[in-house]
Amino acid sequence: MSVWQRVPNLVKVCAAVVVLLCLLDFTQRVWISAEVDAREVSGFVTTGYQAPQPQVSDQVSAFIAQLTTAESETVEEESPEQSVAEQTPLIEGGVNLGDMRVRVRAIYVSQKMNKRVALIETQHMKERHLELTEIAVDDVLNNYKVSTITVDSVVFSGDDGSEPVVVPVFDY
C-alpha cells in the first residue's frame, strides 16, 4: 500500500485546494499576462484637462458667515482689545535680564566631564513667548554672558561691565 492511498481523502482535498490557491496567487501577482512590448494604455489624455472648480453651497456659505459674525461679537463683548503682553503674565520667580525674564529650572552636573549645564526658561517682555534653553559657561544670552554655574544658581555678567546678576534655581 502506497503512502498516497493511506492519506485520508480530506487531506487530499485540502492539499489540492492549497495548490489551487497558490496557483491563483501566482497568476495574479507574478505571472505577466501579456507581452511587455505589446502593452498599450489607451489612455487618459492629461493635456487640456480642466478639473471642475469646487463650489460651496450658498447655504453653507451663509451658515459660516453667521458663525463668524456671532463669534466676533461674543469675543468683542467678553474681552476688549488686549495686547499679548496683557494676556500672558510674566513667569513667576524670574529675574529680568534686559528685555528678557529668566528663570533657572534645573542644573545638571557631569562628574566625568566636569561640565555644568543649566536648563532655563526665558520670556521676552514684549512678545511674552516662553523658550526653554540649555546654557553652559561662556554662553551669551541677551548681551549677558554666563560666567559661572553653581549648584543652586547661575551668574550672568553684563557686557558693559555692570555688576553680575545671580539667578537662583526656581523653587516651586
Coordinates of N, CA and C in Angstrom, one line a residue:
M1 N 0.8 -1.2 0.0 CA 0.0 0.0 0.0 C 0.9 1.2 0.0
S2 N 0.6 2.1 -0.9 CA 1.5 3.3 -1.0 C 1.0 4.4 0.0
V3 N 1.9 5.3 0.1 CA 1.7 6.4 1.0 C 0.4 7.2 0.6
W4 N 0.3 7.4 -0.7 CA -0.9 8.2 -1.2 C -2.2 7.6 -0.9
Q5 N -2.3 6.3 -0.9 CA -3.5 5.6 -0.6 C -3.8 5.6 0.9
R6 N -2.8 5.7 1.8 CA -3.0 5.8 3.2 C -3.5 7.1 3.7
V7 N -3.3 8.2 2.9 CA -3.7 9.6 3.3 C -5.2 9.7 3.2
P8 N -5.8 10.2 4.2 CA -7.3 10.4 4.1 C -7.7 11.3 3.0
N9 N -8.9 11.2 2.6 CA -9.4 12.0 1.4 C -9.5 13.5 1.8
L10 N -9.8 13.8 3.0 CA -9.9 15.2 3.4 C -8.6 15.9 3.3
V11 N -7.5 15.2 3.6 CA -6.2 15.8 3.5 C -5.8 16.0 2.0
K12 N -6.2 15.1 1.2 CA -6.0 15.2 -0.3 C -6.7 16.4 -0.8
V13 N -8.0 16.6 -0.4 CA -8.8 17.7 -0.9 C -8.2 19.0 -0.4
C14 N -7.7 19.1 0.9 CA -7.1 20.3 1.4 C -5.8 20.6 0.7
A15 N -5.0 19.6 0.3 CA -3.8 19.8 -0.4 C -4.1 20.3 -1.8
A16 N -5.1 19.8 -2.4 CA -5.5 20.3 -3.8 C -5.9 21.7 -3.7
V17 N -6.7 22.1 -2.7 CA -7.2 23.5 -2.6 C -6.0 24.4 -2.3
V18 N -5.0 24.0 -1.5 CA -3.9 24.9 -1.3 C -3.1 25.1 -2.5
V19 N -2.9 24.0 -3.3 CA -2.2 24.1 -4.6 C -2.9 25.1 -5.5
L20 N -4.2 24.9 -5.6 CA -5.0 25.8 -6.5 C -4.9 27.3 -6.0
L21 N -5.0 27.5 -4.7 CA -4.8 28.9 -4.2 C -3.4 29.5 -4.5
C22 N -2.4 28.6 -4.4 CA -1.1 29.1 -4.7 C -0.9 29.4 -6.2
L23 N -1.5 28.6 -7.0 CA -1.5 28.8 -8.5 C -2.3 30.1 -8.8
L24 N -3.4 30.3 -8.2 CA -4.2 31.6 -8.4 C -3.4 32.8 -8.0
D25 N -2.8 32.7 -6.8 CA -2.0 33.8 -6.3 C -0.8 34.1 -7.2
F26 N -0.2 33.1 -7.7 CA 0.9 33.3 -8.7 C 0.5 34.0 -9.9
T27 N -0.7 33.6 -10.5 CA -1.1 34.2 -11.7 C -1.5 35.6 -11.5
Q28 N -2.0 36.0 -10.3 CA -2.4 37.3 -10.0 C -1.3 38.3 -9.7
R29 N -0.3 37.8 -9.0 CA 0.8 38.6 -8.6 C 2.1 38.6 -9.5
V30 N 2.5 37.4 -10.0 CA 3.8 37.3 -10.6 C 3.7 37.1 -12.1
W31 N 2.8 36.3 -12.6 CA 2.8 35.9 -14.0 C 2.4 37.1 -14.8
I32 N 3.2 37.4 -15.9 CA 3.0 38.5 -16.8 C 2.0 38.0 -17.8
S33 N 0.9 38.7 -17.9 CA -0.3 38.3 -18.7 C -0.1 38.6 -20.2
A34 N 0.7 39.6 -20.5 CA 0.9 40.0 -21.9 C 2.3 40.2 -22.2
E35 N 2.6 40.4 -23.4 CA 4.0 40.7 -23.8 C 4.3 42.1 -23.4
V36 N 5.5 42.4 -23.0 CA 5.8 43.7 -22.5 C 5.8 44.7 -23.6
D37 N 6.2 44.3 -24.8 CA 6.3 45.3 -25.9 C 4.9 45.6 -26.4
A38 N 3.9 44.7 -26.3 CA 2.6 44.8 -26.9 C 1.6 45.6 -26.0
R39 N 2.0 46.0 -24.8 CA 1.1 46.6 -23.9 C 0.9 48.1 -24.4
E40 N -0.3 48.5 -24.3 CA -0.7 49.9 -24.6 C -1.7 50.3 -23.6
V41 N -1.6 51.6 -23.2 CA -2.6 52.2 -22.4 C -3.4 53.1 -23.2
S42 N -4.6 52.9 -23.4 CA -5.4 53.8 -24.3 C -5.6 55.1 -23.6
G43 N -5.5 55.7 -23.3 CA -5.4 56.5 -22.2 C -6.2 57.7 -22.0
F44 N -5.9 58.1 -20.9 CA -6.5 59.4 -20.4 C -5.5 60.5 -20.8
V45 N -5.9 61.3 -21.7 CA -5.0 62.4 -22.1 C -5.1 63.5 -21.1
T46 N -4.0 63.9 -20.5 CA -4.0 64.9 -19.5 C -3.8 66.3 -20.0
T47 N -3.4 66.4 -21.2 CA -3.3 67.8 -21.7 C -4.6 68.4 -22.0
G48 N -4.8 69.6 -21.6 CA -6.1 70.3 -21.8 C -7.2 69.9 -20.9
Y49 N -6.9 69.1 -19.9 CA -7.9 68.7 -19.0 C -8.2 69.7 -17.9
Q50 N -9.4 70.1 -17.7 CA -9.8 71.1 -16.8 C -10.6 70.5 -15.7
A51 N -10.1 70.5 -14.5 CA -10.9 70.0 -13.3 C -11.9 71.0 -13.0
P52 N -13.1 70.5 -12.6 CA -14.2 71.4 -12.2 C -13.8 72.2 -10.9
Q53 N -14.1 73.4 -10.9 CA -13.8 74.2 -9.7 C -14.7 73.8 -8.6
P54 N -14.2 73.7 -7.4 CA -15.1 73.3 -6.2 C -16.0 74.4 -5.9
Q55 N -17.2 74.1 -5.6 CA -18.3 75.0 -5.3 C -18.8 74.8 -3.9
V56 N -19.1 75.8 -3.2 CA -19.7 75.7 -1.9 C -21.1 76.2 -2.0
S57 N -21.9 75.4 -1.4 CA -23.4 75.7 -1.4 C -23.6 77.1 -0.7
D58 N -24.6 77.8 -1.2 CA -24.9 79.1 -0.7 C -25.4 79.0 0.8
Q59 N -26.0 77.9 1.1 CA -26.5 77.7 2.5 C -25.3 77.5 3.4
V60 N -24.3 76.8 3.0 CA -23.1 76.6 3.8 C -22.3 77.9 4.0
S61 N -22.2 78.7 2.9 CA -21.5 80.0 3.0 C -22.2 80.9 4.0
A62 N -23.6 80.9 3.9 CA -24.3 81.8 4.8 C -24.2 81.3 6.3
F63 N -24.2 80.0 6.5 CA -24.0 79.4 7.8 C -22.6 79.8 8.4
I64 N -21.6 79.7 7.6 CA -20.2 80.0 8.0 C -20.1 81.5 8.3
A65 N -20.7 82.3 7.5 CA -20.7 83.8 7.8 C -21.4 84.1 9.0
Q66 N -22.6 83.4 9.3 CA -23.3 83.7 10.5 C -22.5 83.3 11.7
L67 N -21.8 82.1 11.7 CA -21.0 81.7 12.8 C -19.8 82.7 13.1
T68 N -19.2 83.2 12.0 CA -18.1 84.1 12.1 C -18.6 85.4 12.8
T69 N -19.7 85.9 12.3 CA -20.2 87.2 12.9 C -20.6 87.0 14.4
A70 N -21.2 85.8 14.7 CA -21.6 85.6 16.1 C -20.4 85.4 17.0
E71 N -19.3 84.8 16.5 CA -18.1 84.6 17.3 C -17.4 85.9 17.5
S72 N -17.3 86.7 16.4 CA -16.6 88.0 16.6 C -17.4 88.9 17.6
E73 N -18.7 88.9 17.6 CA -19.5 89.7 18.5 C -19.3 89.2 20.0
T74 N -19.2 87.9 20.2 CA -19.0 87.4 21.6 C -17.6 87.7 22.0
V75 N -16.6 87.7 21.2 CA -15.3 88.0 21.5 C -15.2 89.5 21.9
E76 N -15.8 90.3 21.1 CA -15.8 91.8 21.4 C -16.5 92.1 22.8
E77 N -17.6 91.3 23.0 CA -18.3 91.6 24.3 C -17.6 91.1 25.5
E78 N -17.0 89.9 25.4 CA -16.3 89.3 26.5 C -15.0 90.0 26.9
S79 N -14.2 90.3 26.0 CA -12.9 90.9 26.3 C -12.6 92.0 25.3
P80 N -12.4 93.2 25.8 CA -11.9 94.2 24.9 C -10.5 94.0 24.3
E81 N -10.1 94.8 23.4 CA -8.8 94.6 22.8 C -7.7 94.6 23.9
Q82 N -7.0 93.5 23.9 CA -5.9 93.4 24.9 C -4.6 93.0 24.1
S83 N -3.5 93.5 24.5 CA -2.3 93.2 23.8 C -1.8 91.8 24.3
V84 N -0.9 91.2 23.6 CA -0.3 89.9 24.0 C 0.3 90.0 25.4
A85 N 0.9 91.2 25.7 CA 1.6 91.3 27.0 C 0.6 91.3 28.1
E86 N -0.6 91.8 27.9 CA -1.6 91.9 29.0 C -2.2 90.5 29.1
Q87 N -2.3 89.7 28.1 CA -3.0 88.4 28.2 C -2.1 87.4 28.8
T88 N -0.8 87.4 28.6 CA 0.2 86.4 29.1 C 1.0 87.0 30.2
P89 N 0.9 86.5 31.4 CA 1.6 87.0 32.5 C 3.1 86.7 32.4
L90 N 3.9 87.4 33.1 CA 5.3 87.1 33.2 C 5.5 85.9 34.1
I91 N 6.6 85.1 33.8 CA 6.8 83.9 34.6 C 7.2 84.3 36.0
E92 N 6.7 83.6 37.0 CA 7.0 83.8 38.4 C 8.4 83.4 38.8
G93 N 9.0 84.1 39.7 CA 10.3 83.7 40.2 C 11.5 83.9 39.3
G94 N 11.2 84.7 38.2 CA 12.3 85.0 37.3 C 13.0 86.3 37.6
V95 N 14.1 86.5 37.0 CA 14.9 87.7 37.1 C 15.0 88.4 35.8
N96 N 14.9 89.7 35.7 CA 15.0 90.5 34.5 C 16.4 90.6 34.0
L97 N 16.7 90.3 32.8 CA 18.0 90.5 32.1 C 17.7 91.3 30.9
G98 N 17.8 92.6 30.9 CA 17.5 93.4 29.8 C 16.0 93.3 29.5
D99 N 15.7 93.0 28.2 CA 14.3 92.8 27.9 C 13.8 91.4 28.0
M100 N 14.4 90.6 28.8 CA 14.0 89.2 29.0 C 13.9 88.9 30.5
R101 N 13.0 88.0 30.7 CA 12.9 87.5 32.1 C 13.4 86.0 32.1
V102 N 14.3 85.7 33.0 CA 14.9 84.4 33.0 C 14.6 83.7 34.3
R103 N 14.4 82.4 34.2 CA 14.2 81.6 35.4 C 14.9 80.3 35.2
V104 N 15.7 79.9 36.2 CA 16.5 78.7 36.1 C 15.6 77.5 36.6
R105 N 15.5 76.5 35.8 CA 14.6 75.3 36.1 C 15.5 74.2 36.8
A106 N 16.6 74.0 36.2 CA 17.5 72.8 36.7 C 18.9 73.1 36.3
I107 N 19.8 72.4 37.1 CA 21.2 72.5 36.8 C 21.7 71.0 36.8
Y108 N 22.4 70.7 35.7 CA 22.9 69.3 35.5 C 24.4 69.4 35.6
V109 N 25.0 68.5 36.5 CA 26.4 68.5 36.7 C 26.9 67.1 36.3
S110 N 27.9 67.1 35.4 CA 28.5 65.9 34.9 C 29.9 65.7 35.7
Q111 N 30.0 64.6 36.4 CA 31.2 64.4 37.2 C 32.3 63.9 36.3
K112 N 32.0 63.1 35.3 CA 33.0 62.6 34.4 C 33.6 63.7 33.5
M113 N 32.8 64.6 32.9 CA 33.3 65.6 32.0 C 33.6 66.9 32.7
N114 N 33.2 67.0 34.0 CA 33.4 68.2 34.7 C 32.8 69.4 34.0
K115 N 31.5 69.2 33.6 CA 30.8 70.3 32.9 C 29.4 70.5 33.6
R116 N 29.0 71.7 33.6 CA 27.7 72.0 34.2 C 26.8 72.7 33.1
V117 N 25.6 72.3 33.1 CA 24.6 72.8 32.1 C 23.4 73.2 32.9
A118 N 22.9 74.4 32.6 CA 21.6 74.9 33.3 C 20.5 74.9 32.3
L119 N 19.3 74.5 32.7 CA 18.1 74.5 31.9 C 17.3 75.7 32.4
I120 N 17.2 76.7 31.5 CA 16.5 77.9 31.8 C 15.3 78.2 31.0
E121 N 14.4 79.0 31.5 CA 13.2 79.5 30.8 C 13.4 80.9 30.5
T122 N 13.3 81.4 29.3 CA 13.4 82.8 29.0 C 12.1 83.3 28.4
Q123 N 11.7 84.5 28.8 CA 10.4 85.1 28.3 C 10.7 86.5 27.9
H124 N 10.4 86.9 26.7 CA 10.6 88.2 26.2 C 9.5 89.1 26.8
M125 N 9.9 90.3 27.2 CA 8.9 91.2 27.9 C 7.8 91.6 27.0
K126 N 8.1 91.8 25.7 CA 7.1 92.4 24.8 C 6.2 91.3 24.2
E127 N 6.9 90.3 23.6 CA 6.1 89.2 22.9 C 5.5 88.2 23.9
R128 N 6.2 88.0 25.0 CA 5.8 87.1 26.1 C 5.8 85.7 25.7
H129 N 6.5 85.3 24.7 CA 6.6 83.9 24.4 C 7.7 83.3 25.2
L130 N 7.5 82.0 25.6 CA 8.4 81.3 26.5 C 9.3 80.3 25.8
E131 N 10.6 80.3 26.1 CA 11.5 79.4 25.5 C 12.3 78.6 26.6
L132 N 12.5 77.4 26.3 CA 13.3 76.5 27.2 C 14.6 76.3 26.6
T133 N 15.7 76.7 27.3 CA 17.1 76.7 26.7 C 18.1 76.1 27.6
E134 N 19.0 75.4 27.0 CA 20.2 74.9 27.8 C 21.3 75.8 27.6
I135 N 22.0 76.2 28.7 CA 23.1 77.1 28.6 C 24.3 76.5 29.4
A136 N 25.5 76.8 29.0 CA 26.7 76.4 29.7 C 27.5 77.7 30.0
V137 N 28.6 77.5 30.6 CA 29.5 78.6 30.9 C 30.0 79.2 29.6
D138 N 30.1 80.5 29.5 CA 30.6 81.3 28.4 C 29.5 81.4 27.3
D139 N 28.3 80.9 27.5 CA 27.2 81.2 26.5 C 26.7 82.6 26.8
V140 N 26.2 83.2 25.7 CA 25.7 84.6 25.8 C 24.2 84.6 25.6
L141 N 23.5 85.3 26.5 CA 22.0 85.4 26.4 C 21.7 86.8 26.6
N142 N 21.2 87.4 25.5 CA 20.7 88.8 25.6 C 21.8 89.8 26.1
N143 N 22.9 89.7 25.5 CA 24.1 90.5 25.9 C 24.6 90.3 27.3
Y144 N 24.2 89.2 27.9 CA 24.7 88.8 29.2 C 25.4 87.4 29.0
K145 N 26.6 87.4 29.6 CA 27.5 86.2 29.4 C 27.3 85.3 30.7
V146 N 27.2 84.0 30.5 CA 27.1 83.1 31.7 C 28.6 83.0 32.2
S147 N 28.8 83.5 33.4 CA 30.1 83.5 34.0 C 30.4 82.2 34.8
T148 N 29.4 81.9 35.7 CA 29.5 80.6 36.5 C 28.2 80.0 36.6
I149 N 28.3 78.7 36.8 CA 27.1 77.9 37.1 C 27.4 77.1 38.4
T150 N 26.7 77.5 39.5 CA 26.9 76.8 40.7 C 25.8 75.8 40.9
V151 N 25.8 75.1 42.0 CA 24.8 74.0 42.2 C 23.4 74.6 42.4
D152 N 23.3 75.8 42.9 CA 22.0 76.4 43.1 C 21.7 77.7 42.4
S153 N 22.6 78.2 41.5 CA 22.3 79.4 40.8 C 23.2 79.5 39.6
V154 N 22.8 80.5 38.7 CA 23.6 80.8 37.5 C 23.9 82.3 37.6
V155 N 25.2 82.6 37.3 CA 25.6 84.0 37.4 C 25.9 84.5 36.0
F156 N 25.2 85.7 35.7 CA 25.3 86.3 34.4 C 26.1 87.6 34.6
S157 N 27.0 87.9 33.7 CA 27.7 89.2 33.8 C 27.4 90.0 32.5
G158 N 27.2 91.3 32.7 CA 26.8 92.1 31.5 C 28.1 92.5 30.7
D159 N 27.8 92.8 29.4 CA 28.9 93.2 28.5 C 29.5 94.5 28.9
D160 N 28.6 95.4 29.5 CA 29.1 96.7 29.8 C 29.8 96.8 31.1
G161 N 30.1 95.7 31.7 CA 30.9 95.7 33.0 C 30.0 96.0 34.2
S162 N 28.7 95.9 34.1 CA 27.8 96.1 35.3 C 28.0 94.9 36.2
E163 N 27.4 95.1 37.4 CA 27.6 94.0 38.4 C 26.9 92.7 38.0
P164 N 27.4 91.6 38.4 CA 26.8 90.3 38.0 C 25.4 90.1 38.5
V165 N 24.6 89.4 37.7 CA 23.2 89.1 38.1 C 23.2 87.6 38.5
V166 N 22.7 87.3 39.7 CA 22.6 85.9 40.1 C 21.1 85.5 40.0
V167 N 20.9 84.4 39.3 CA 19.6 83.9 39.1 C 19.5 82.5 39.8
P168 N 18.8 82.4 41.0 CA 18.8 81.2 41.7 C 17.9 80.2 41.0
V169 N 18.0 78.9 41.3 CA 17.1 77.9 40.8 C 15.7 78.1 41.3
F170 N 14.8 78.1 40.4 CA 13.4 78.3 40.8 C 12.9 77.3 41.7
D171 N 12.3 77.6 42.9 CA 11.8 76.7 43.8 C 10.3 76.8 43.7
Y172 N 9.6 75.7 43.4 CA 8.2 75.7 43.2 C 7.5 76.0 44.5

